């Protein structure tokens, strides 16, 4: 499911809609604490707040967290730098698993805390390209075969259990920034800008999204400043006229 493509085009969003949950939707799940989801897990993407929280917990810088536990690549759908936890060791365990326990349990990455649920942002209306200024958060129940069905949860109770805000201001703004940047990068790629320019841009985006934070200060005000700069950058790129092709220049 290519969420970023759906965001851009609106295609396939109806299938997604059928699986979306609201805050009062119920699902049956009780974790057995077997730890299997912390092994051979290649899908845990970290956002900047996750990295900030882990850095604080571990007494590291955000750069050290990224270098020690993750790998960074350019997402094929988002066309943006993606940071994901890198399983290591002979058993392919999560690098944050220590003595069979999550070493950052009280601030574990949002993806881990939400499991077996996931979150997506959707636009105001289904079937239309998403407006980054009108995002809504929806939840989706991933396919899972672990745990037991002994407990009935609501999405709301699950979020409360892990201290995840129902109206997560960060998550909305994070996605607004990502969607805006994706649209800008896709435009540049369609205009066939050079790899050097794209690399410089990716490097600046990576720095602003994931590294330029002081972990002795609150996260959100710092992210709001970064978000403003990055949205303004995207807007400038999206509004800019593409450079004239050589044949057009000759015609002039
Ligand atoms: S961060 Fe914690 S909960 Fe998430 S996979 Fe790693 S050890 Fe497991
Ligand atoms: S979420 Fe599932 S795999 Fe992970 S510890 Fe709980 S029961 Fe085990």
Short mmCIF file of C-alpha atoms and ligand atoms in Angstrom, two decimals:
data_model
loop_
_atom_site.label_atom_id
_atom_site.label_comp_id
_atom_site.label_asym_id
_atom_site.label_seq_id
_atom_site.Cartn_x
_atom_site.Cartn_y
_atom_site.Cartn_z
CA UNK A 1 0.00 0.00 0.00
CA UNK A 2 1.74 3.16 -1.15
CA UNK A 3 0.32 5.77 1.18
CA UNK A 4 2.33 8.61 -0.36
CA UNK A 5 1.03 7.80 -3.83
CA UNK A 6 -2.51 7.79 -2.43
CA UNK A 7 -1.84 11.15 -0.79
CA UNK A 8 -0.74 12.61 -4.06
CA UNK A 9 -3.29 11.13 -6.42
CA UNK A 10 -6.18 9.98 -4.26
CA UNK A 11 -6.01 6.61 -6.10
CA UNK A 12 -6.78 3.52 -4.04
CA UNK A 13 -7.95 5.60 -1.09
CA UNK A 14 -11.39 3.89 -1.16
CA UNK A 15 -9.79 0.52 -0.34
CA UNK A 16 -7.93 2.18 2.50
CA UNK A 17 -11.14 3.79 3.76
CA UNK A 18 -12.77 0.37 4.27
CA UNK A 19 -10.09 -0.55 6.81
CA UNK A 20 -9.92 2.67 8.77
CA UNK A 21 -10.90 2.82 12.43
CA UNK A 22 -12.24 5.67 14.49
CA UNK A 23 -11.35 6.41 18.10
CA UNK A 24 -14.25 4.32 19.39
CA UNK A 25 -13.69 1.35 17.05
CA UNK A 26 -13.07 -1.89 18.92
CA UNK A 27 -10.48 -4.62 18.34
CA UNK A 28 -9.58 -7.72 20.30
CA UNK A 29 -5.94 -8.05 21.26
CA UNK A 30 -3.83 -8.77 24.32
CA UNK A 31 -0.04 -8.77 24.05
CA UNK A 32 1.61 -11.92 25.40
CA UNK A 33 4.96 -10.13 25.79
CA UNK A 34 6.73 -12.81 23.80
CA UNK A 35 9.10 -10.25 22.22
CA UNK A 36 8.83 -11.74 18.71
CA UNK A 37 7.89 -8.38 17.21
CA UNK A 38 11.32 -7.06 18.25
CA UNK A 39 13.16 -9.62 16.08
CA UNK A 40 13.54 -9.61 12.29
CA UNK A 41 11.58 -6.40 12.24
CA UNK A 42 12.43 -4.24 9.25
CA UNK A 43 9.49 -1.89 9.23
CA UNK A 44 9.99 0.36 12.23
CA UNK A 45 10.28 3.85 10.87
CA UNK A 46 11.29 6.55 13.36
CA UNK A 47 10.04 10.11 13.30
CA UNK A 48 12.02 13.00 14.75
CA UNK A 49 10.14 12.87 18.06
CA UNK A 50 10.94 9.17 18.48
CA UNK A 51 14.64 9.89 17.90
CA UNK A 52 14.57 12.87 20.27
CA UNK A 53 12.94 10.72 23.00
CA UNK A 54 15.42 7.87 22.54
CA UNK A 55 18.35 10.32 22.59
CA UNK A 56 17.11 11.79 25.90
CA UNK A 57 16.55 8.36 27.41
CA UNK A 58 19.95 7.05 26.35
CA UNK A 59 21.92 10.27 27.07
CA UNK A 60 22.98 10.44 23.42
CA UNK A 61 22.70 13.03 20.68
CA UNK A 62 20.12 12.46 17.97
CA UNK A 63 22.95 11.91 15.50
CA UNK A 64 24.43 9.22 17.75
CA UNK A 65 21.04 7.48 17.97
CA UNK A 66 20.71 7.51 14.19
CA UNK A 67 24.28 6.27 13.67
CA UNK A 68 24.04 3.57 16.36
CA UNK A 69 20.62 2.06 15.73
CA UNK A 70 19.28 2.96 12.32
CA UNK A 71 19.86 3.24 8.64
CA UNK A 72 18.81 6.17 6.51
CA UNK A 73 17.64 5.94 2.93
CA UNK A 74 15.53 7.86 0.46
CA UNK A 75 12.01 6.38 0.51
CA UNK A 76 10.80 5.14 -2.87
CA UNK A 77 7.28 6.52 -2.27
CA UNK A 78 8.00 9.59 -0.14
CA UNK A 79 11.23 10.55 -1.99
CA UNK A 80 12.44 11.83 1.39
CA UNK A 81 15.05 10.67 3.92
CA UNK A 82 13.61 7.80 5.98
CA UNK A 83 15.15 6.60 9.26
CA UNK A 84 14.41 3.03 10.22
CA UNK A 85 15.59 0.79 13.05
CA UNK A 86 18.21 -1.64 11.83
CA UNK A 87 17.95 -5.17 13.18
CA UNK A 88 21.37 -6.47 14.09
CA UNK A 89 23.10 -9.44 15.65
CA UNK A 90 22.80 -13.11 14.68
CA UNK A 91 19.13 -13.27 15.64
CA UNK A 92 18.22 -10.10 13.79
CA UNK A 93 17.06 -8.45 17.01
CA UNK A 94 16.16 -4.79 17.30
CA UNK A 95 19.26 -2.89 18.48
CA UNK A 96 17.22 -1.44 21.35
CA UNK A 97 16.37 -4.89 22.73
CA UNK A 98 18.54 -5.54 25.79
CA UNK A 99 18.31 -8.76 27.84
CA UNK A 100 15.05 -9.57 26.07
CA UNK A 101 13.44 -6.24 27.00
CA UNK A 102 12.91 -2.98 25.19
CA UNK A 103 15.51 -0.61 26.62
CA UNK A 104 13.36 2.39 25.72
CA UNK A 105 10.03 0.89 26.80
CA UNK A 106 8.68 4.08 28.40
CA UNK A 107 9.37 6.10 25.24
CA UNK A 108 9.34 3.35 22.62
CA UNK A 109 8.91 4.43 18.99
CA UNK A 110 5.32 5.28 18.15
CA UNK A 111 5.14 2.45 15.61
CA UNK A 112 6.01 -0.06 18.38
CA UNK A 113 3.64 1.53 20.90
CA UNK A 114 0.71 1.47 18.48
CA UNK A 115 1.20 -2.13 17.29
CA UNK A 116 -0.96 -3.94 16.13
CA UNK A 117 -2.51 -0.67 15.08
CA UNK A 118 -1.03 1.79 12.65
CA UNK A 119 -1.84 5.42 11.92
CA UNK A 120 -2.36 7.28 8.68
CA UNK A 121 -3.35 10.79 7.77
CA UNK A 122 -6.11 11.26 5.22
CA UNK A 123 -7.49 14.35 3.53
CA UNK A 124 -10.81 16.03 4.05
CA UNK A 125 -12.55 13.98 1.36
CA UNK A 126 -11.76 10.52 0.12
CA UNK A 127 -10.85 10.11 -3.51
CA UNK A 128 -9.32 13.56 -3.87
CA UNK A 129 -5.65 14.54 -3.66
CA UNK A 130 -4.72 15.40 -0.10
CA UNK A 131 -4.48 19.02 0.99
CA UNK A 132 -1.61 19.18 3.52
CA UNK A 133 -3.52 21.87 5.46
CA UNK A 134 -6.60 19.66 5.99
CA UNK A 135 -5.33 16.39 7.36
CA UNK A 136 -7.25 13.97 9.58
CA UNK A 137 -5.73 11.12 11.58
CA UNK A 138 -7.21 7.65 11.12
CA UNK A 139 -6.17 4.29 12.50
CA UNK A 140 -5.78 0.97 10.81
CA UNK A 141 -5.51 -2.50 12.28
CA UNK A 142 -2.55 -4.36 10.81
CA UNK A 143 -2.78 -8.06 10.09
CA UNK A 144 -1.33 -9.86 13.09
CA UNK A 145 -1.08 -13.41 14.30
CA UNK A 146 0.42 -12.88 17.74
CA UNK A 147 -1.11 -12.17 21.15
CA UNK A 148 -4.54 -13.34 22.23
CA UNK A 149 -8.07 -12.11 21.59
CA UNK A 150 -8.87 -12.00 25.30
CA UNK A 151 -9.06 -8.25 25.67
CA UNK A 152 -11.42 -5.84 23.90
CA UNK A 153 -9.78 -2.48 23.29
CA UNK A 154 -10.93 0.69 21.66
CA UNK A 155 -8.53 2.78 19.66
CA UNK A 156 -9.00 5.47 22.31
CA UNK A 157 -8.09 3.17 25.21
CA UNK A 158 -5.05 1.85 23.30
CA UNK A 159 -3.75 5.37 22.71
CA UNK A 160 -4.29 6.29 26.36
CA UNK A 161 -2.40 3.19 27.45
CA UNK A 162 0.69 4.39 25.65
CA UNK A 163 0.28 8.11 26.35
CA UNK A 164 -0.28 8.93 22.66
CA UNK A 165 -2.47 12.05 22.30
CA UNK A 166 -5.78 11.59 20.47
CA UNK A 167 -5.17 14.90 18.74
CA UNK A 168 -1.48 14.49 18.13
CA UNK A 169 -0.43 17.94 17.01
CA UNK A 170 3.04 16.67 16.19
CA UNK A 171 1.83 13.82 13.98
CA UNK A 172 -0.40 16.12 11.92
CA UNK A 173 2.35 18.71 11.46
CA UNK A 174 4.96 16.03 10.74
CA UNK A 175 2.80 14.67 7.92
CA UNK A 176 1.99 18.11 6.61
CA UNK A 177 5.73 18.78 6.30
CA UNK A 178 6.42 15.37 4.70
CA UNK A 179 3.60 15.69 2.17
CA UNK A 180 4.69 19.23 1.23
CA UNK A 181 8.30 18.12 0.81
CA UNK A 182 7.30 15.05 -1.20
CA UNK A 183 5.32 17.20 -3.64
CA UNK A 184 8.33 19.52 -4.00
CA UNK A 185 10.85 16.73 -4.58
CA UNK A 186 8.59 14.90 -7.03
CA UNK A 187 8.22 18.15 -8.97
CA UNK A 188 12.01 18.57 -9.12
CA UNK A 189 12.45 14.97 -10.21
CA UNK A 190 9.86 15.42 -12.95
CA UNK A 191 11.79 18.50 -14.06
CA UNK A 192 14.90 16.31 -14.14
CA UNK A 193 17.04 18.49 -11.87
CA UNK A 194 20.56 17.17 -11.39
CA UNK A 195 21.44 14.50 -8.83
CA UNK A 196 23.82 17.01 -7.18
CA UNK A 197 20.96 19.43 -6.52
CA UNK A 198 18.74 16.65 -5.17
CA UNK A 199 21.53 15.36 -2.91
CA UNK A 200 22.08 18.86 -1.50
CA UNK A 201 18.36 19.25 -0.89
CA UNK A 202 18.01 15.82 0.75
CA UNK A 203 20.96 16.58 2.98
CA UNK A 204 19.41 19.91 4.10
CA UNK A 205 16.00 18.25 4.67
CA UNK A 206 17.57 15.41 6.67
CA UNK A 207 19.48 17.88 8.84
CA UNK A 208 16.41 20.04 9.53
CA UNK A 209 13.98 17.13 10.02
CA UNK A 210 16.10 14.85 12.18
CA UNK A 211 19.19 16.54 13.60
CA UNK A 212 18.80 20.25 14.38
CA UNK A 213 17.34 19.88 17.87
CA UNK A 214 18.69 20.71 21.31
CA UNK A 215 17.64 17.79 23.51
CA UNK A 216 17.85 19.95 26.64
CA UNK A 217 14.95 22.02 25.23
CA UNK A 218 11.32 20.96 24.57
CA UNK A 219 10.87 19.16 21.29
CA UNK A 220 7.67 20.63 19.88
CA UNK A 221 8.62 24.34 19.72
CA UNK A 222 11.83 23.37 17.93
CA UNK A 223 9.93 21.17 15.50
CA UNK A 224 7.44 23.96 14.80
CA UNK A 225 10.32 26.22 13.72
CA UNK A 226 11.75 23.48 11.48
CA UNK A 227 8.30 22.76 10.03
CA UNK A 228 7.76 26.40 9.12
CA UNK A 229 11.10 26.59 7.31
CA UNK A 230 10.58 23.32 5.46
CA UNK A 231 7.01 24.13 4.38
CA UNK A 232 8.20 27.50 3.12
CA UNK A 233 11.01 25.78 1.19
CA UNK A 234 8.49 23.36 -0.38
CA UNK A 235 6.19 26.19 -1.34
CA UNK A 236 9.03 28.08 -3.02
CA UNK A 237 10.01 24.98 -5.02
CA UNK A 238 6.42 24.19 -6.01
CA UNK A 239 5.73 27.75 -7.18
CA UNK A 240 9.02 28.14 -9.08
CA UNK A 241 8.86 27.97 -12.86
CA UNK A 242 10.83 25.04 -14.28
CA UNK A 243 14.08 26.11 -15.96
CA UNK A 244 13.70 26.62 -19.68
CA UNK A 245 14.88 23.66 -21.75
CA UNK A 246 17.83 24.33 -24.14
CA UNK A 247 15.49 24.21 -27.17
CA UNK A 248 13.20 26.85 -25.61
CA UNK A 249 16.21 29.05 -24.85
CA UNK A 250 17.31 28.75 -28.48
CA UNK A 251 13.80 29.61 -29.67
CA UNK A 252 13.98 32.82 -27.60
S1 LIG B 1 12.15 -0.25 19.97
FE1 LIG B 1 11.65 -1.59 21.67
S2 LIG B 1 9.57 -2.30 21.23
FE2 LIG B 1 10.37 -1.46 19.33
S3 LIG B 1 11.23 -3.23 18.24
FE3 LIG B 1 12.90 -2.29 19.43
S4 LIG B 1 12.96 -3.36 21.35
FE4 LIG B 1 11.00 -3.83 20.38
S1 LIG B 2 2.93 -7.53 20.16
FE1 LIG B 2 2.73 -9.68 19.55
S2 LIG B 2 4.79 -10.36 18.93
FE2 LIG B 2 4.99 -8.44 20.12
S3 LIG B 2 5.37 -9.06 22.22
FE3 LIG B 2 3.15 -8.76 22.03
S4 LIG B 2 2.32 -10.75 21.47
FE4 LIG B 2 4.53 -10.86 21.12
#
